[in-house]
Coordinates of C-alpha atoms in Angstrom, one line a residue:
M205 CA -98.2 -41.3 -63.7
S206 CA -94.3 -42.1 -61.9
Q207 CA -92.3 -39.5 -60.2
A208 CA -89.9 -39.3 -63.0
G209 CA -93.0 -39.6 -66.2
R210 CA -94.2 -36.3 -63.8
A211 CA -90.8 -34.4 -64.5
L212 CA -90.0 -35.6 -68.2
A213 CA -93.8 -33.9 -68.5
H214 CA -92.5 -30.6 -66.6
A215 CA -89.4 -30.1 -69.4
F216 CA -91.7 -29.8 -72.1
E217 CA -94.5 -27.7 -70.3
I218 CA -91.6 -25.2 -69.3
G219 CA -90.4 -25.5 -73.1
A220 CA -86.7 -27.1 -71.3
L221 CA -87.6 -29.8 -73.9
V222 CA -89.3 -28.8 -77.1
A223 CA -91.5 -31.3 -79.2
P224 CA -89.5 -31.4 -82.3
E225 CA -90.2 -31.6 -86.9
G226 CA -90.0 -35.3 -86.5
R227 CA -91.5 -37.7 -84.7
T228 CA -90.3 -38.4 -81.0
F229 CA -90.3 -42.1 -79.0
L230 CA -90.7 -43.3 -75.7
L231 CA -88.8 -46.3 -73.5
R232 CA -90.5 -47.8 -71.0
A233 CA -93.3 -45.4 -72.2
E234 CA -96.3 -45.0 -69.2
P235 CA -99.4 -43.3 -69.7
G236 CA -99.5 -38.8 -69.1
T237 CA -99.2 -35.8 -71.7
L238 CA -96.3 -36.1 -73.1
G239 CA -98.3 -35.8 -76.5
D240 CA -98.0 -38.1 -79.7
V241 CA -95.6 -40.5 -79.2
D242 CA -94.3 -43.9 -80.3
A243 CA -94.3 -45.2 -77.5
E244 CA -92.4 -49.2 -76.4
Q245 CA -93.6 -51.2 -73.6
S246 CA -92.8 -54.3 -73.2
L247 CA -94.4 -55.1 -69.6
R248 CA -98.0 -56.5 -71.1
P249 CA -100.0 -55.2 -68.1
E250 CA -98.9 -51.5 -68.6
Y251 CA -98.6 -52.3 -72.5
L252 CA -102.2 -52.8 -72.2
R253 CA -102.4 -49.8 -70.2
L254 CA -101.5 -48.4 -73.4
K255 CA -102.8 -49.5 -75.5
R256 CA -106.8 -48.9 -73.9
A257 CA -105.4 -45.4 -73.4
H258 CA -104.5 -45.9 -77.3
W259 CA -101.1 -44.9 -77.4
K260 CA -99.6 -45.8 -80.4
V261 CA -96.7 -49.3 -78.8
V262 CA -94.9 -52.0 -79.7
P263 CA -93.0 -54.1 -77.2
R264 CA -90.0 -53.2 -79.4
L265 CA -88.6 -49.9 -80.6
T266 CA -87.0 -51.7 -84.5
E267 CA -87.2 -48.2 -86.8
T268 CA -84.6 -45.6 -87.3
G269 CA -85.2 -42.4 -88.4
Y270 CA -86.1 -40.2 -85.3
G271 CA -85.1 -37.1 -84.4
Q272 CA -86.3 -37.5 -80.1
G273 CA -85.8 -40.3 -77.8
L274 CA -87.3 -40.5 -74.3
V275 CA -85.8 -43.1 -72.1
L276 CA -87.8 -43.4 -68.4
L277 CA -85.1 -45.3 -66.9
T278 CA -85.6 -47.9 -64.4
K279 CA -83.7 -49.8 -61.1
H280 CA -81.6 -51.3 -63.4
K281 CA -78.6 -49.8 -64.3
E282 CA -77.6 -52.1 -67.0
E283 CA -81.0 -52.2 -68.1
N284 CA -80.7 -48.5 -68.6
F285 CA -77.7 -48.1 -70.0
A286 CA -79.1 -50.6 -73.3
N287 CA -82.0 -48.7 -73.1
I288 CA -79.8 -45.1 -73.8
A289 CA -77.8 -47.3 -76.2
R290 CA -80.4 -48.0 -78.2
A291 CA -82.6 -45.0 -78.3
W292 CA -78.8 -43.2 -79.8
D293 CA -79.0 -46.1 -82.8
L294 CA -82.7 -44.8 -83.5
L295 CA -82.0 -41.0 -83.2
V296 CA -80.9 -39.4 -86.7
P297 CA -77.9 -37.0 -85.7
G298 CA -78.6 -34.3 -84.3
G299 CA -81.7 -36.4 -82.5
V300 CA -81.7 -35.3 -78.9
L301 CA -81.7 -37.2 -76.1
A302 CA -83.5 -37.0 -72.6
C303 CA -84.0 -39.0 -69.9
A304 CA -85.7 -39.5 -66.3
G305 CA -85.0 -41.0 -63.2
A306 CA -86.2 -41.0 -60.3
N307 CA -83.4 -40.2 -57.8
E308 CA -83.6 -43.0 -55.8
D309 CA -83.7 -45.5 -58.3
G310 CA -79.5 -44.1 -59.1
A311 CA -80.7 -41.1 -62.1
A312 CA -77.7 -39.5 -60.2
S313 CA -74.8 -41.9 -60.7
L314 CA -76.3 -42.4 -64.6
E315 CA -76.7 -39.0 -64.9
K316 CA -72.7 -38.7 -64.3
N317 CA -72.5 -41.7 -66.6
V318 CA -73.7 -40.2 -69.6
A319 CA -72.4 -37.2 -69.1
K320 CA -68.9 -38.7 -69.4
A321 CA -70.2 -40.4 -72.3
F322 CA -71.5 -37.3 -74.6
D323 CA -69.7 -34.7 -73.2
G324 CA -72.1 -33.5 -70.9
A325 CA -75.7 -33.1 -70.7
N326 CA -78.1 -30.5 -69.8
Q327 CA -80.1 -31.3 -67.2
L328 CA -83.2 -30.4 -64.7
F329 CA -85.1 -31.5 -61.3
K330 CA -88.5 -32.3 -60.4
F331 CA -90.4 -34.1 -58.1
H332 CA -87.6 -35.8 -56.5
S333 CA -85.8 -37.0 -60.0
R334 CA -83.8 -35.7 -63.2
V335 CA -84.8 -34.9 -66.5
F336 CA -80.6 -35.0 -68.7
W337 CA -80.3 -34.9 -71.9
F338 CA -78.3 -34.5 -75.0
A339 CA -77.9 -33.8 -78.7
K340 CA -76.7 -37.2 -81.0
G341 CA -73.2 -35.6 -82.0
E342 CA -69.5 -38.4 -83.0
R343 CA -69.3 -39.7 -79.5
A344 CA -71.0 -43.1 -79.3
P345 CA -72.3 -45.1 -76.0
P346 CA -69.2 -46.6 -74.7
D347 CA -69.2 -50.3 -76.6
Y348 CA -70.3 -52.2 -73.4
W349 CA -73.4 -50.5 -73.2
R350 CA -73.8 -51.5 -77.1
Q351 CA -72.6 -55.1 -75.6
L352 CA -75.9 -55.0 -73.0
A353 CA -78.4 -53.7 -75.5
T354 CA -77.8 -57.3 -77.1
L355 CA -78.8 -60.9 -75.7
Q356 CA -75.2 -61.9 -74.6
P357 CA -74.0 -65.2 -73.1
V358 CA -74.1 -65.6 -69.3
G359 CA -74.1 -67.6 -66.1
D360 CA -71.9 -70.6 -68.4
G361 CA -72.5 -69.1 -71.2
S362 CA -74.6 -71.9 -73.0
W363 CA -77.5 -69.3 -71.7
K364 CA -78.7 -66.1 -73.5
S365 CA -80.2 -63.4 -71.6
Q366 CA -80.4 -59.9 -71.3
P367 CA -80.5 -56.7 -68.1
G368 CA -83.9 -55.8 -66.2
L369 CA -85.3 -59.3 -66.9
F370 CA -85.8 -61.3 -63.4
S371 CA -81.9 -62.5 -61.9
W372 CA -80.8 -61.8 -65.4
D373 CA -77.0 -62.6 -65.6
R374 CA -77.8 -66.4 -63.2
V375 CA -79.9 -68.8 -62.0
D376 CA -81.9 -67.4 -58.7
D377 CA -81.8 -70.1 -56.2
G378 CA -85.3 -70.6 -56.0
S379 CA -84.9 -72.1 -59.1
A380 CA -81.9 -73.9 -58.8
L381 CA -83.4 -75.7 -55.9
L382 CA -87.1 -76.0 -57.1
V383 CA -85.4 -78.4 -60.2
Q384 CA -84.2 -80.5 -57.4
H385 CA -87.8 -81.6 -56.6
L386 CA -89.9 -81.7 -60.1
P387 CA -90.1 -85.0 -60.7
S388 CA -89.2 -87.2 -64.2
D389 CA -92.6 -88.0 -64.9
L390 CA -94.1 -84.8 -65.3
A391 CA -96.3 -85.6 -68.4
G392 CA -98.4 -84.9 -71.8
S393 CA -99.1 -80.8 -72.0
V394 CA -97.3 -78.7 -68.9
A395 CA -97.1 -75.1 -69.1
D396 CA -94.1 -72.8 -66.9
F397 CA -96.0 -69.6 -65.3
G398 CA -93.1 -66.5 -65.8
C399 CA -91.2 -68.4 -67.8
G400 CA -88.8 -66.1 -67.3
W401 CA -85.6 -66.4 -69.8
G402 CA -86.4 -70.2 -69.9
F403 CA -84.9 -72.4 -67.3
L404 CA -87.3 -73.9 -65.7
A405 CA -88.8 -75.3 -69.4
R406 CA -85.3 -76.4 -70.8
H407 CA -84.9 -78.3 -67.2
V408 CA -88.6 -80.0 -68.2
L409 CA -87.8 -81.3 -71.4
A410 CA -84.2 -82.3 -70.9
H411 CA -85.8 -84.1 -67.6
C412 CA -89.3 -85.5 -68.1
P413 CA -89.1 -87.8 -71.4
G414 CA -92.4 -88.2 -71.4
V415 CA -94.0 -84.3 -71.6
M416 CA -95.7 -83.5 -75.0
S417 CA -95.8 -79.6 -75.1
I418 CA -94.7 -76.6 -72.8
D419 CA -95.4 -73.1 -72.4
G420 CA -93.4 -71.0 -71.9
I421 CA -95.5 -67.8 -70.3
D422 CA -94.6 -64.3 -69.2
A423 CA -95.9 -61.1 -69.1
E424 CA -92.0 -59.5 -70.1
H425 CA -91.9 -59.9 -73.6
R426 CA -88.1 -59.7 -73.7
A427 CA -87.7 -62.6 -71.3
L428 CA -89.4 -64.1 -74.1
E429 CA -86.6 -62.4 -77.1
A430 CA -84.1 -64.9 -74.7
A431 CA -86.6 -68.1 -73.7
E432 CA -86.5 -68.6 -78.1
V433 CA -82.9 -68.8 -78.1
N434 CA -83.0 -70.4 -74.5
V435 CA -85.0 -73.4 -75.5
T436 CA -85.3 -74.2 -79.0
D437 CA -86.7 -78.2 -78.6
A438 CA -90.3 -77.7 -81.0
R439 CA -92.1 -78.8 -78.0
A440 CA -91.9 -75.5 -76.8
K441 CA -93.7 -72.7 -77.2
F442 CA -93.8 -68.9 -75.6
H443 CA -96.9 -66.7 -74.9
W444 CA -97.0 -63.2 -74.0
L445 CA -99.3 -63.0 -71.7
D446 CA -100.5 -61.1 -68.5
L447 CA -102.1 -64.4 -65.9
V448 CA -102.6 -62.3 -63.2
T449 CA -106.2 -61.0 -66.7
E450 CA -105.6 -62.9 -69.3
A451 CA -106.3 -66.8 -69.7
A452 CA -103.9 -69.1 -70.4
P453 CA -103.5 -70.5 -74.1
A454 CA -104.4 -74.0 -72.9
T455 CA -105.6 -76.0 -69.8
Y456 CA -102.4 -78.7 -68.8
D457 CA -101.5 -81.8 -66.8
A458 CA -98.9 -80.3 -64.8
I459 CA -97.7 -76.8 -64.6
V460 CA -94.1 -74.8 -62.9
C461 CA -93.9 -71.9 -61.6
N462 CA -91.4 -69.8 -59.3
P463 CA -93.5 -66.4 -58.5
P464 CA -93.2 -63.1 -59.2
F465 CA -93.7 -60.7 -55.8
H466 CA -92.6 -57.6 -57.3
S467 CA -94.0 -54.6 -58.2
G468 CA -91.4 -51.7 -58.7
R469 CA -89.0 -51.5 -55.6
A470 CA -92.3 -52.9 -53.5
A471 CA -92.9 -56.7 -52.6
T472 CA -96.2 -57.4 -54.2
P473 CA -97.7 -60.7 -52.9
S474 CA -100.8 -60.6 -54.0
L475 CA -99.3 -60.8 -57.6
G476 CA -98.1 -64.5 -56.9
Q477 CA -101.2 -65.2 -55.3
Q478 CA -103.4 -64.4 -58.6
I479 CA -101.3 -66.1 -60.6
I480 CA -101.9 -69.1 -58.4
E481 CA -105.2 -68.6 -58.9
A482 CA -104.7 -68.6 -62.8
A483 CA -102.9 -72.1 -62.2
S484 CA -105.5 -73.6 -60.7
R485 CA -108.3 -72.3 -63.2
A486 CA -105.2 -74.0 -66.2
L487 CA -104.8 -77.2 -64.9
K488 CA -106.7 -79.9 -65.8
P489 CA -108.7 -82.1 -62.7
G490 CA -106.3 -83.9 -60.6
G491 CA -102.9 -82.0 -62.6
R492 CA -100.5 -80.6 -60.4
L493 CA -98.3 -77.8 -59.8
Y494 CA -94.8 -77.2 -58.8
M495 CA -93.9 -74.3 -56.9
V496 CA -91.1 -72.2 -55.5
A497 CA -91.6 -69.1 -53.1
N498 CA -89.9 -67.4 -50.3
R499 CA -91.2 -69.5 -47.6
G500 CA -92.3 -65.9 -45.7
L501 CA -95.2 -65.2 -48.5
P502 CA -98.9 -65.9 -47.8
Y503 CA -99.2 -68.4 -50.1
E504 CA -100.9 -71.4 -47.8
P505 CA -104.5 -69.6 -47.7
T506 CA -104.7 -70.0 -51.4
L507 CA -103.2 -72.4 -52.3
K508 CA -106.0 -74.3 -49.3
A509 CA -108.6 -72.1 -51.2
N510 CA -107.7 -73.3 -54.7
F511 CA -106.4 -76.6 -54.8
T512 CA -107.9 -80.2 -53.4
S513 CA -104.3 -80.9 -51.8
F514 CA -101.3 -79.3 -51.3
E515 CA -97.9 -80.5 -49.6
T516 CA -94.4 -79.0 -48.6
L517 CA -91.4 -80.9 -50.9
A518 CA -89.2 -78.7 -49.3
D519 CA -87.9 -75.5 -47.3
N520 CA -84.6 -74.1 -46.5
N521 CA -85.7 -71.4 -44.3
K522 CA -85.1 -68.9 -47.7
F523 CA -87.0 -71.2 -49.9
K524 CA -90.5 -73.7 -49.4
I525 CA -90.8 -75.8 -52.8
T526 CA -94.4 -76.6 -52.7
K527 CA -96.4 -79.4 -55.4
A528 CA -100.6 -78.7 -55.3
V529 CA -103.3 -80.7 -56.5
R530 CA -106.2 -79.4 -58.7

């Protein structure tokens, strides 16, 4: 359990927060001792962990009428604003909304914003975190927070995204470099591993006429919500999977990939290495992987162990573009 989760559980243990007669929900849920709640968790590995622990969990809550709402805060300020606005909508009038976040993730600043928006909040400090809560009254969340809770145009306006996703409001530099080095002869069945909100998939469909189908795969359900809006080509399908533990839905002639390498705040190169291994398993013999990665990440041993050959197509001292053949 995270420090914020421990602080939230502590608030119930000492009676600062009490379970209501009605239902309770928990956004960005994690396993813990919070009792009977309806959980929302859009990150596939955490969702599966909750399912194994027999929680009632969905990737997105839509029902209303809750007497109490709980929000575990993330490091993304805009995502927290969006989650608080969504949580407020799920509550009955007078329902209590409690948020818990780590001090290092900016919980103090967020508490000040919440207190200003909703005319005050109760607070508790524990485990290098803080819990703050208030009852749903007549003061609604700011319009900006509500806007963040929905898919919205970003970049040049032809894309939609939402806070909390990787590079949610712009095309990241690594993906922009990768598309400069993708060949136009990609054909047959293609996949985008870690597709995010759909930038690479849409580029492939627009510039590679031989592509018959593309599977966009991501562990973040919220990314797929955006990708399905951004990529409307009938050749595209999207899949909510954790490629580290779950098999890809097919085998492919080519895979494009900007692999993740963070878990929370910590850099986790093993995550990218596991995605490379998954790509090797999902490629047909002779199939090609085109990948971008921060140049300092230790991926070459994994490529050497899992592919017949690989080569560097570009290196700009920040990112490296690699082509690998199965």
